[in-house]
PDB file of C-alpha atoms and ligand atoms in Angstrom:
ATOM      1  CA  MET O  91      31.405  81.125  59.211  1.00 92.00           C
ATOM      2  CA  ARG O  92      33.888  83.180  57.250  1.00 97.00           C
ATOM      3  CA  PHE O  93      37.055  84.851  57.450  1.00 98.00           C
ATOM      4  CA  ASP O  94      37.184  86.837  54.305  1.00 98.00           C
ATOM      5  CA  ARG O  95      39.837  89.798  54.412  1.00 95.00           C
ATOM      6  CA  ARG O  96      40.708  89.012  58.060  1.00 98.00           C
ATOM      7  CA  ILE O  97      44.209  88.686  58.952  1.00 98.00           C
ATOM      8  CA  VAL O  98      45.028  85.505  60.848  1.00 98.00           C
ATOM      9  CA  ALA O  99      48.602  84.731  62.578  1.00 99.00           C
ATOM     10  CA  VAL O 100      49.269  81.253  64.082  1.00 98.00           C
ATOM     11  CA  THR O 101      51.831  80.300  65.731  1.00 99.00           C
ATOM     12  CA  GLY O 102      53.263  76.621  65.675  1.00 98.00           C
ATOM     13  CA  ALA O 103      51.800  76.166  62.200  1.00 98.00           C
ATOM     14  CA  ALA O 104      54.175  73.492  61.104  1.00 98.00           C
ATOM     15  CA  SER O 105      52.590  70.447  62.222  1.00 97.00           C
ATOM     16  CA  GLY O 106      49.726  69.009  64.456  1.00 98.00           C
ATOM     17  CA  PHE O 107      47.127  71.545  65.684  1.00 98.00           C
ATOM     18  CA  GLY O 108      48.653  74.694  64.245  1.00 98.00           C
ATOM     19  CA  ARG O 109      48.494  73.196  60.587  1.00 97.00           C
ATOM     20  CA  ALA O 110      44.960  72.295  60.588  1.00 98.00           C
ATOM     21  CA  ILE O 111      44.227  75.551  61.906  1.00 98.00           C
ATOM     22  CA  ALA O 112      46.093  77.708  59.551  1.00 98.00           C
ATOM     23  CA  ARG O 113      44.080  75.396  56.755  1.00 97.00           C
ATOM     24  CA  GLY O 114      41.112  75.679  58.392  1.00 98.00           C
ATOM     25  CA  PHE O 115      41.152  79.472  58.526  1.00 98.00           C
ATOM     26  CA  ALA O 116      42.478  79.827  54.776  1.00 97.00           C
ATOM     27  CA  GLY O 117      39.729  77.374  53.714  1.00 97.00           C
ATOM     28  CA  LEU O 118      37.078  79.878  55.124  1.00 98.00           C
ATOM     29  CA  GLY O 119      38.541  82.753  53.433  1.00 97.00           C
ATOM     30  CA  ALA O 120      41.434  84.334  55.678  1.00 98.00           C
ATOM     31  CA  ARG O 121      44.806  85.621  54.923  1.00 98.00           C
ATOM     32  CA  VAL O 122      46.600  83.388  57.174  1.00 98.00           C
ATOM     33  CA  PHE O 123      50.349  84.033  58.621  1.00 98.00           C
ATOM     34  CA  GLY O 124      51.963  81.044  59.990  1.00 98.00           C
ATOM     35  CA  CYS O 125      55.389  80.963  61.836  1.00 98.00           C
ATOM     36  CA  ASP O 126      57.266  78.003  63.396  1.00 98.00           C
ATOM     37  CA  ILE O 127      60.757  76.868  64.380  1.00 98.00           C
ATOM     38  CA  ALA O 128      60.506  73.896  61.949  1.00 97.00           C
ATOM     39  CA  ARG O 129      61.303  74.957  58.239  1.00 95.00           C
ATOM     40  CA  GLU O 130      60.458  71.712  56.690  1.00 93.00           C
ATOM     41  CA  GLY O 131      56.953  71.832  58.016  1.00 94.00           C
ATOM     42  CA  LEU O 132      56.457  75.083  57.072  1.00 95.00           C
ATOM     43  CA  ALA O 133      57.558  74.623  53.665  1.00 93.00           C
ATOM     44  CA  GLU O 134      54.735  72.301  53.165  1.00 91.00           C
ATOM     45  CA  ILE O 135      51.905  74.654  54.242  1.00 94.00           C
ATOM     46  CA  ALA O 136      53.162  77.543  52.658  1.00 94.00           C
ATOM     47  CA  SER O 137      52.461  75.720  49.449  1.00 92.00           C
ATOM     48  CA  LEU O 138      48.934  76.158  50.325  1.00 92.00           C
ATOM     49  CA  PRO O 139      46.571  78.891  49.106  1.00 93.00           C
ATOM     50  CA  GLY O 140      46.518  82.115  51.639  1.00 96.00           C
ATOM     51  CA  ILE O 141      48.994  80.881  53.862  1.00 98.00           C
ATOM     52  CA  ALA O 142      52.457  82.730  54.183  1.00 98.00           C
ATOM     53  CA  THR O 143      55.071  81.280  56.515  1.00 98.00           C
ATOM     54  CA  ALA O 144      58.123  82.451  58.330  1.00 98.00           C
ATOM     55  CA  ALA O 145      60.845  80.532  60.147  1.00 98.00           C
ATOM     56  CA  VAL O 146      60.821  82.071  63.821  1.00 98.00           C
ATOM     57  CA  ASP O 147      62.310  80.459  67.366  1.00 98.00           C
ATOM     58  CA  LEU O 148      59.653  81.877  69.879  1.00 98.00           C
ATOM     59  CA  SER O 149      61.684  81.003  72.863  1.00 98.00           C
ATOM     60  CA  ASP O 150      63.158  84.313  71.688  1.00 98.00           C
ATOM     61  CA  ARG O 151      60.791  86.925  73.082  1.00 98.00           C
ATOM     62  CA  ALA O 152      61.981  89.569  70.793  1.00 98.00           C
ATOM     63  CA  ALA O 153      62.026  87.491  67.706  1.00 98.00           C
ATOM     64  CA  ALA O 154      58.121  86.557  68.709  1.00 98.00           C
ATOM     65  CA  GLY O 155      57.210  90.463  68.587  1.00 98.00           C
ATOM     66  CA  ARG O 156      59.185  91.019  65.632  1.00 98.00           C
ATOM     67  CA  TRP O 157      57.267  88.428  63.668  1.00 98.00           C
ATOM     68  CA  ILE O 158      53.904  89.867  64.681  1.00 99.00           C
ATOM     69  CA  GLY O 159      55.296  93.526  63.736  1.00 98.00           C
ATOM     70  CA  GLU O 160      56.313  91.841  60.128  1.00 98.00           C
ATOM     71  CA  VAL O 161      52.674  90.123  59.786  1.00 98.00           C
ATOM     72  CA  GLU O 162      51.064  93.752  60.431  1.00 98.00           C
ATOM     73  CA  ALA O 163      53.484  95.317  57.827  1.00 98.00           C
ATOM     74  CA  ALA O 164      52.717  92.826  55.284  1.00 98.00           C
ATOM     75  CA  ALA O 165      48.823  92.945  55.861  1.00 98.00           C
ATOM     76  CA  GLY O 166      49.026  96.798  55.972  1.00 98.00           C
ATOM     77  CA  LYS O 167      46.662  96.769  59.229  1.00 98.00           C
ATOM     78  CA  ALA O 168      45.997  95.232  62.430  1.00 98.00           C
ATOM     79  CA  ILE O 169      45.930  91.128  63.027  1.00 99.00           C
ATOM     80  CA  ASP O 170      42.167  90.104  63.160  1.00 98.00           C
ATOM     81  CA  VAL O 171      42.676  86.728  64.770  1.00 99.00           C
ATOM     82  CA  LEU O 172      45.970  85.716  66.752  1.00 99.00           C
ATOM     83  CA  VAL O 173      46.275  82.037  67.753  1.00 99.00           C
ATOM     84  CA  ASN O 174      49.040  80.983  70.196  1.00 99.00           C
ATOM     85  CA  ASN O 175      49.280  77.185  69.431  1.00 98.00           C
ATOM     86  CA  ALA O 176      53.194  76.548  69.577  1.00 98.00           C
ATOM     87  CA  GLY O 177      54.203  74.555  72.431  1.00 98.00           C
ATOM     88  CA  GLY O 178      53.923  71.087  74.286  1.00 97.00           C
ATOM     89  CA  THR O 179      56.224  69.409  76.082  1.00 96.00           C
ATOM     90  CA  LEU O 180      59.002  70.145  73.292  1.00 96.00           C
ATOM     91  CA  GLY O 181      60.571  66.677  73.667  1.00 92.00           C
ATOM     92  CA  LYS O 182      61.440  67.292  77.743  1.00 94.00           C
ATOM     93  CA  PRO O 183      61.259  63.885  79.504  1.00 90.00           C
ATOM     94  CA  PHE O 184      59.681  63.416  82.769  1.00 94.00           C
ATOM     95  CA  ASN O 185      61.953  63.793  85.724  1.00 96.00           C
ATOM     96  CA  PRO O 186      60.933  63.652  89.376  1.00 98.00           C
ATOM     97  CA  ILE O 187      60.798  67.034  90.792  1.00 98.00           C
ATOM     98  CA  GLU O 188      64.323  66.589  92.620  1.00 98.00           C
ATOM     99  CA  ASP O 189      65.827  65.874  89.134  1.00 98.00           C
ATOM    100  CA  VAL O 190      64.319  68.950  87.127  1.00 97.00           C
ATOM    101  CA  ARG O 191      66.812  70.728  85.036  1.00 97.00           C
ATOM    102  CA  ASP O 192      66.259  74.515  85.327  1.00 97.00           C
ATOM    103  CA  ALA O 193      67.214  74.589  81.202  1.00 97.00           C
ATOM    104  CA  ASP O 194      64.108  72.443  80.593  1.00 97.00           C
ATOM    105  CA  TRP O 195      61.519  73.826  82.949  1.00 98.00           C
ATOM    106  CA  ASP O 196      62.644  77.442  81.612  1.00 98.00           C
ATOM    107  CA  TYR O 197      62.233  76.301  77.788  1.00 98.00           C
ATOM    108  CA  LEU O 198      58.892  74.871  78.557  1.00 98.00           C
ATOM    109  CA  PHE O 199      58.088  78.326  80.092  1.00 98.00           C
ATOM    110  CA  ALA O 200      59.443  80.334  77.381  1.00 98.00           C
ATOM    111  CA  VAL O 201      57.640  78.566  74.200  1.00 98.00           C
ATOM    112  CA  ASN O 202      54.507  77.870  76.269  1.00 98.00           C
ATOM    113  CA  VAL O 203      53.741  81.194  78.107  1.00 98.00           C
ATOM    114  CA  HIS O 204      56.348  84.032  77.413  1.00 98.00           C
ATOM    115  CA  ALA O 205      56.091  83.458  73.853  1.00 98.00           C
ATOM    116  CA  ALA O 206      52.524  84.021  73.875  1.00 99.00           C
ATOM    117  CA  MET O 207      52.863  86.984  76.102  1.00 98.00           C
ATOM    118  CA  ALA O 208      55.108  88.539  73.771  1.00 98.00           C
ATOM    119  CA  THR O 209      53.076  88.133  70.687  1.00 99.00           C
ATOM    120  CA  ILE O 210      49.746  89.430  72.486  1.00 99.00           C
ATOM    121  CA  ARG O 211      52.080  92.391  73.734  1.00 98.00           C
ATOM    122  CA  ALA O 212      53.083  93.302  70.090  1.00 98.00           C
ATOM    123  CA  ALA O 213      49.515  92.735  68.654  1.00 99.00           C
ATOM    124  CA  ALA O 214      47.425  94.587  71.234  1.00 98.00           C
ATOM    125  CA  ARG O 215      48.244  98.344  70.173  1.00 98.00           C
ATOM    126  CA  ALA O 216      47.152  97.815  66.573  1.00 98.00           C
ATOM    127  CA  MET O 217      44.023  95.659  67.879  1.00 98.00           C
ATOM    128  CA  LYS O 218      43.171  98.392  70.300  1.00 98.00           C
ATOM    129  CA  ALA O 219      43.427 100.926  67.659  1.00 98.00           C
ATOM    130  CA  ALA O 220      41.080  98.805  65.511  1.00 98.00           C
ATOM    131  CA  LYS O 221      38.693  98.222  68.166  1.00 98.00           C
ATOM    132  CA  SER O 222      38.846  94.533  67.531  1.00 98.00           C
ATOM    133  CA  GLY O 223      40.641  91.314  67.712  1.00 98.00           C
ATOM    134  CA  ALA O 224      40.269  87.672  68.744  1.00 99.00           C
ATOM    135  CA  ILE O 225      43.125  85.895  70.409  1.00 99.00           C
ATOM    136  CA  VAL O 226      42.880  82.240  70.857  1.00 99.00           C
ATOM    137  CA  ASN O 227      45.309  80.528  73.493  1.00 99.00           C
ATOM    138  CA  ILE O 228      45.794  76.967  73.410  1.00 99.00           C
ATOM    139  CA  SER O 229      46.331  75.423  76.443  1.00 98.00           C
ATOM    140  CA  SER O 230      45.688  72.106  77.349  1.00 98.00           C
ATOM    141  CA  GLY O 231      43.476  69.926  79.884  1.00 97.00           C
ATOM    142  CA  ALA O 232      46.702  70.144  82.046  1.00 98.00           C
ATOM    143  CA  GLY O 233      45.934  73.971  82.383  1.00 98.00           C
ATOM    144  CA  LEU O 234      43.312  72.955  84.476  1.00 97.00           C
ATOM    145  CA  LYS O 235      44.187  69.675  86.132  1.00 97.00           C
ATOM    146  CA  PRO O 236      47.377  67.416  86.635  1.00 96.00           C
ATOM    147  CA  SER O 237      48.820  66.368  83.369  1.00 93.00           C
ATOM    148  CA  LEU O 238      49.001  62.833  82.157  1.00 86.00           C
ATOM    149  CA  THR O 239      52.523  63.498  81.154  1.00 89.00           C
ATOM    150  CA  GLY O 240      53.726  64.320  84.755  1.00 92.00           C
ATOM    151  CA  ILE O 241      55.826  66.919  83.340  1.00 96.00           C
ATOM    152  CA  GLN O 242      55.846  69.627  86.050  1.00 98.00           C
ATOM    153  CA  ALA O 243      56.668  72.599  83.878  1.00 98.00           C
ATOM    154  CA  TYR O 244      54.388  71.768  81.117  1.00 98.00           C
ATOM    155  CA  CYS O 245      51.579  71.792  83.608  1.00 98.00           C
ATOM    156  CA  ALA O 246      52.337  74.588  85.618  1.00 98.00           C
ATOM    157  CA  SER O 247      52.870  76.633  82.203  1.00 98.00           C
ATOM    158  CA  LYS O 248      49.394  75.579  80.645  1.00 98.00           C
ATOM    159  CA  HIS O 249      47.782  76.667  83.937  1.00 98.00           C
ATOM    160  CA  ALA O 250      49.894  79.894  83.470  1.00 99.00           C
ATOM    161  CA  LEU O 251      48.510  80.238  80.051  1.00 99.00           C
ATOM    162  CA  VAL O 252      45.116  79.921  81.327  1.00 99.00           C
ATOM    163  CA  GLY O 253      45.458  82.936  83.713  1.00 98.00           C
ATOM    164  CA  LEU O 254      46.906  85.285  81.067  1.00 99.00           C
ATOM    165  CA  THR O 255      43.870  84.764  78.810  1.00 99.00           C
ATOM    166  CA  ARG O 256      41.670  85.395  81.977  1.00 98.00           C
ATOM    167  CA  GLN O 257      43.501  88.513  82.691  1.00 99.00           C
ATOM    168  CA  LEU O 258      43.872  89.715  79.205  1.00 99.00           C
ATOM    169  CA  ALA O 259      40.440  89.134  78.476  1.00 99.00           C
ATOM    170  CA  GLU O 260      39.464  91.736  81.421  1.00 98.00           C
ATOM    171  CA  GLU O 261      42.214  94.010  80.280  1.00 98.00           C
ATOM    172  CA  LEU O 262      41.459  94.110  76.567  1.00 98.00           C
ATOM    173  CA  GLY O 263      37.588  93.371  76.675  1.00 98.00           C
ATOM    174  CA  PRO O 264      36.838  97.357  76.757  1.00 98.00           C
ATOM    175  CA  PHE O 265      38.596  97.703  73.470  1.00 98.00           C
ATOM    176  CA  GLY O 266      36.630  94.788  71.668  1.00 98.00           C
ATOM    177  CA  ILE O 267      39.335  92.477  71.680  1.00 99.00           C
ATOM    178  CA  ARG O 268      38.177  88.996  72.777  1.00 99.00           C
ATOM    179  CA  VAL O 269      40.737  86.603  74.580  1.00 99.00           C
ATOM    180  CA  ASN O 270      39.886  82.678  74.948  1.00 99.00           C
ATOM    181  CA  SER O 271      41.600  79.537  75.153  1.00 99.00           C
ATOM    182  CA  VAL O 272      40.999  76.123  73.675  1.00 99.00           C
ATOM    183  CA  ALA O 273      42.152  73.222  76.019  1.00 98.00           C
ATOM    184  CA  PRO O 274      42.651  70.037  74.092  1.00 98.00           C
ATOM    185  CA  GLY O 275      42.445  66.790  75.388  1.00 96.00           C
ATOM    186  CA  LEU O 276      44.753  63.995  74.228  1.00 94.00           C
ATOM    187  CA  VAL O 277      45.311  63.823  70.156  1.00 97.00           C
ATOM    188  CA  LEU O 278      47.898  61.401  69.095  1.00 97.00           C
ATOM    189  CA  ASN O 279      49.316  63.560  66.267  1.00 96.00           C
ATOM    190  CA  ASP O 280      52.664  62.418  66.132  1.00 93.00           C
ATOM    191  CA  ALA O 281      54.957  59.526  66.482  1.00 92.00           C
ATOM    192  CA  ALA O 282      56.250  60.690  69.915  1.00 89.00           C
ATOM    193  CA  LYS O 283      52.958  61.228  71.339  1.00 90.00           C
ATOM    194  CA  GLN O 284      51.919  57.681  69.860  1.00 93.00           C
ATOM    195  CA  ARG O 285      54.962  56.040  71.500  1.00 91.00           C
ATOM    196  CA  ARG O 286      54.211  57.847  74.929  1.00 86.00           C
ATOM    197  CA  TRP O 287      50.435  56.528  74.650  1.00 91.00           C
ATOM    198  CA  ASP O 288      52.022  53.285  73.619  1.00 92.00           C
ATOM    199  CA  GLY O 289      54.511  52.828  76.710  1.00 91.00           C
ATOM    200  CA  TYR O 290      51.323  53.416  79.182  1.00 89.00           C
ATOM    201  CA  SER O 291      50.026  50.284  80.710  1.00 92.00           C
ATOM    202  CA  GLU O 292      47.098  48.715  79.274  1.00 94.00           C
ATOM    203  CA  GLU O 293      45.259  49.535  82.379  1.00 95.00           C
ATOM    204  CA  LYS O 294      46.275  52.893  82.486  1.00 91.00           C
ATOM    205  CA  ARG O 295      45.101  53.268  78.568  1.00 93.00           C
ATOM    206  CA  SER O 296      41.891  51.782  79.290  1.00 94.00           C
ATOM    207  CA  ALA O 297      41.220  53.975  82.453  1.00 93.00           C
ATOM    208  CA  ARG O 298      42.082  57.209  80.508  1.00 91.00           C
ATOM    209  CA  MET O 299      39.537  56.092  77.517  1.00 95.00           C
ATOM    210  CA  SER O 300      37.114  55.399  80.043  1.00 96.00           C
ATOM    211  CA  GLN O 301      37.166  58.805  81.493  1.00 94.00           C
ATOM    212  CA  ILE O 302      36.229  60.225  78.057  1.00 97.00           C
ATOM    213  CA  ALA O 303      32.646  60.621  77.646  1.00 98.00           C
ATOM    214  CA  LEU O 304      32.867  60.001  74.042  1.00 98.00           C
ATOM    215  CA  ARG O 305      35.346  57.410  74.253  1.00 96.00           C
ATOM    216  CA  ARG O 306      37.729  58.726  71.430  1.00 95.00           C
ATOM    217  CA  LEU O 307      40.425  60.700  71.492  1.00 95.00           C
ATOM    218  CA  GLY O 308      40.349  63.643  69.164  1.00 96.00           C
ATOM    219  CA  SER O 309      42.035  64.753  65.837  1.00 98.00           C
ATOM    220  CA  ASN O 310      43.712  67.854  64.992  1.00 98.00           C
ATOM    221  CA  GLU O 311      40.525  68.957  63.027  1.00 98.00           C
ATOM    222  CA  ASP O 312      38.461  68.669  66.311  1.00 98.00           C
ATOM    223  CA  ILE O 313      40.930  71.321  67.967  1.00 98.00           C
ATOM    224  CA  ALA O 314      40.950  73.618  64.965  1.00 98.00           C
ATOM    225  CA  ASP O 315      37.254  73.719  64.868  1.00 98.00           C
ATOM    226  CA  GLY O 316      37.161  74.912  68.335  1.00 98.00           C
ATOM    227  CA  VAL O 317      39.434  77.460  67.405  1.00 99.00           C
ATOM    228  CA  LEU O 318      37.653  78.706  64.564  1.00 98.00           C
ATOM    229  CA  PHE O 319      34.349  78.795  66.399  1.00 98.00           C
ATOM    230  CA  LEU O 320      35.917  81.064  69.150  1.00 98.00           C
ATOM    231  CA  ALA O 321      37.911  83.401  66.761  1.00 98.00           C
ATOM    232  CA  SER O 322      34.360  83.817  64.816  1.00 98.00           C
ATOM    233  CA  ASP O 323      31.699  86.290  65.082  1.00 97.00           C
ATOM    234  CA  MET O 324      29.702  83.521  66.486  1.00 98.00           C
ATOM    235  CA  ALA O 325      31.535  84.053  69.514  1.00 98.00           C
ATOM    236  CA  ARG O 326      31.278  87.703  69.563  1.00 98.00           C
ATOM    237  CA  GLN O 327      29.867  87.840  73.298  1.00 98.00           C
ATOM    238  CA  ILE O 328      32.295  84.970  74.438  1.00 98.00           C
ATOM    239  CA  THR O 329      35.755  86.081  76.339  1.00 99.00           C
ATOM    240  CA  GLY O 330      37.901  85.078  79.033  1.00 98.00           C
ATOM    241  CA  GLN O 331      36.770  81.277  78.669  1.00 98.00           C
ATOM    242  CA  VAL O 332      38.649  77.969  78.269  1.00 98.00           C
ATOM    243  CA  LEU O 333      36.922  75.527  76.000  1.00 98.00           C
ATOM    244  CA  PRO O 334      37.889  72.077  76.720  1.00 98.00           C
ATOM    245  CA  VAL O 335      38.034  70.240  73.339  1.00 98.00           C
ATOM    246  CA  ASP O 336      38.538  66.752  74.825  1.00 98.00           C
ATOM    247  CA  GLY O 337      35.500  64.285  74.135  1.00 98.00           C
ATOM    248  CA  GLY O 338      33.975  65.219  77.742  1.00 97.00           C
ATOM    249  CA  ALA O 339      36.967  64.089  79.854  1.00 92.00           C
TER     250      ALA O 339
HETATM  251  N1  NAD G 516      48.543  66.990  70.941  1.00 86.84           N
HETATM  252  C1  NAD G 516      48.127  66.953  72.160  1.00 86.84           C
HETATM  253  O1  NAD G 516      47.432  65.875  72.499  1.00 86.84           O
HETATM  254  C2  NAD G 516      47.906  68.229  73.164  1.00 86.84           C
HETATM  255  C3  NAD G 516      46.799  68.415  74.166  1.00 86.84           C
HETATM  256  C4  NAD G 516      46.841  69.413  74.672  1.00 86.84           C
HETATM  257  C5  NAD G 516      47.438  70.489  74.258  1.00 86.84           C
HETATM  258  N2  NAD G 516      48.241  70.546  73.409  1.00 86.84           N
HETATM  259  C6  NAD G 516      48.801  71.774  72.707  1.00 86.84           C
HETATM  260  O2  NAD G 516      48.430  72.200  71.551  1.00 86.84           O
HETATM  261  C7  NAD G 516      49.723  72.739  71.017  1.00 86.84           C
HETATM  262  C8  NAD G 516      50.060  71.918  69.567  1.00 86.84           C
HETATM  263  O3  NAD G 516      50.416  71.203  69.758  1.00 86.84           O
HETATM  264  P1  NAD G 516      50.501  69.696  68.745  1.00 86.84           P
HETATM  265  O4  NAD G 516      49.981  68.358  69.488  1.00 86.84           O
HETATM  266  O5  NAD G 516      49.767  70.158  67.368  1.00 86.84           O
HETATM  267  O6  NAD G 516      52.100  69.267  68.787  1.00 86.84           O
HETATM  268  P2  NAD G 516      53.102  69.895  67.653  1.00 86.84           P
HETATM  269  O7  NAD G 516      54.415  69.365  68.239  1.00 86.84           O
HETATM  270  O8  NAD G 516      52.490  68.987  66.242  1.00 86.84           O
HETATM  271  O9  NAD G 516      53.136  71.286  67.377  1.00 86.84           O
HETATM  272  C9  NAD G 516      53.740  72.290  68.293  1.00 86.84           C
HETATM  273  C10 NAD G 516      54.429  73.092  67.112  1.00 86.84           C
HETATM  274  O10 NAD G 516      54.864  74.208  67.821  1.00 86.84           O
HETATM  275  C11 NAD G 516      56.408  74.271  67.249  1.00 86.84           C
HETATM  276  N3  NAD G 516      57.147  74.911  68.117  1.00 86.84           N
HETATM  277  C12 NAD G 516      58.081  74.431  69.339  1.00 86.84           C
HETATM  278  N4  NAD G 516      59.067  75.171  69.557  1.00 86.84           N
HETATM  279  C13 NAD G 516      58.827  75.997  69.136  1.00 86.84           C
HETATM  280  C14 NAD G 516      59.736  77.347  69.186  1.00 86.84           C
HETATM  281  N5  NAD G 516      60.339  77.614  69.814  1.00 86.84           N
HETATM  282  N6  NAD G 516      59.401  78.179  68.209  1.00 86.84           N
HETATM  283  C15 NAD G 516      58.582  78.216  67.214  1.00 86.84           C
HETATM  284  N7  NAD G 516      57.557  77.313  66.998  1.00 86.84           N
HETATM  285  C16 NAD G 516      57.967  75.996  67.942  1.00 86.84           C
HETATM  286  C17 NAD G 516      56.856  73.097  66.709  1.00 86.84           C
HETATM  287  O11 NAD G 516      57.926  72.936  65.714  1.00 86.84           O
HETATM  288  C18 NAD G 516      55.414  72.332  66.114  1.00 86.84           C
HETATM  289  O12 NAD G 516      55.251  72.691  65.086  1.00 86.84           O
HETATM  290  C19 NAD G 516      50.420  72.759  71.956  1.00 86.84           C
HETATM  291  O13 NAD G 516      50.634  74.345  72.667  1.00 86.84           O
HETATM  292  C20 NAD G 516      50.359  71.744  72.983  1.00 86.84           C
HETATM  293  O14 NAD G 516      50.975  71.771  74.295  1.00 86.84           O
HETATM  294  C21 NAD G 516      48.673  69.521  72.283  1.00 86.84           C
END
């Protein structure tokens, strides 16, 4: 599997899955453009060969679209692979539905769904003209079933991202553009997620592990490998699909 001369755009590239995805593509020959709101993390990956970075707040749809334009201008061609990875629960707490704040709800939707729509909208014109492209949206197990976090906007926005993936596969398929999603299972890739996991009762943790066929939580690289596959020519006949990478949860 190689991505030589391919232009790859990855959102949320400063940490976690996004960083592993950016590294994975660059390691297989791609020219990678990563963006994130977190400048320090970006500085670290910008030092790697084949990766250029930009600080972008993707909750601003116009900024998300502008970044795509900048990537196309720097590349001098259409983007070959677009990975919408930025997102998450974004530090928002679980609250019972009667206490959910509009601002928290809107911010999760802005980053988890609206930003993906905005980047795809901006990238589609050139991809259509090129008659090719691969888009991979990082959803979640919570895009297919209730979330372990209980955070309503997280679960609802990831379901929306799955819907957007399926709809755009239909719309863009005739132009040779594939749209798929990777739905990761839980990966304890930062202190906050580790703390949340540690905060679950022993019973909840072991119940959760016993629901995973492989009895292990995944890694950033496990998720990145699923993305590389779906973006690659090996997946040339695959579109509109959601690939759970969750150890068989
Ligand atoms: N880790 C898990 O267990 C897990 C499970 C299922 C799905 N996911 C999904 O995978 C994706 C990556 O998550 P991760 O675990 O690597 O977490 P992460 O927090 O390490 O990565 C998310 C990145 O998105 C960036 N980001 C957040 N808001 C942004 C904004 N407004 N503009 C630009 N960038 C912004 C963050 O700075 C961060 O670098 C997310 O969409 C998340 O929902 C994660």
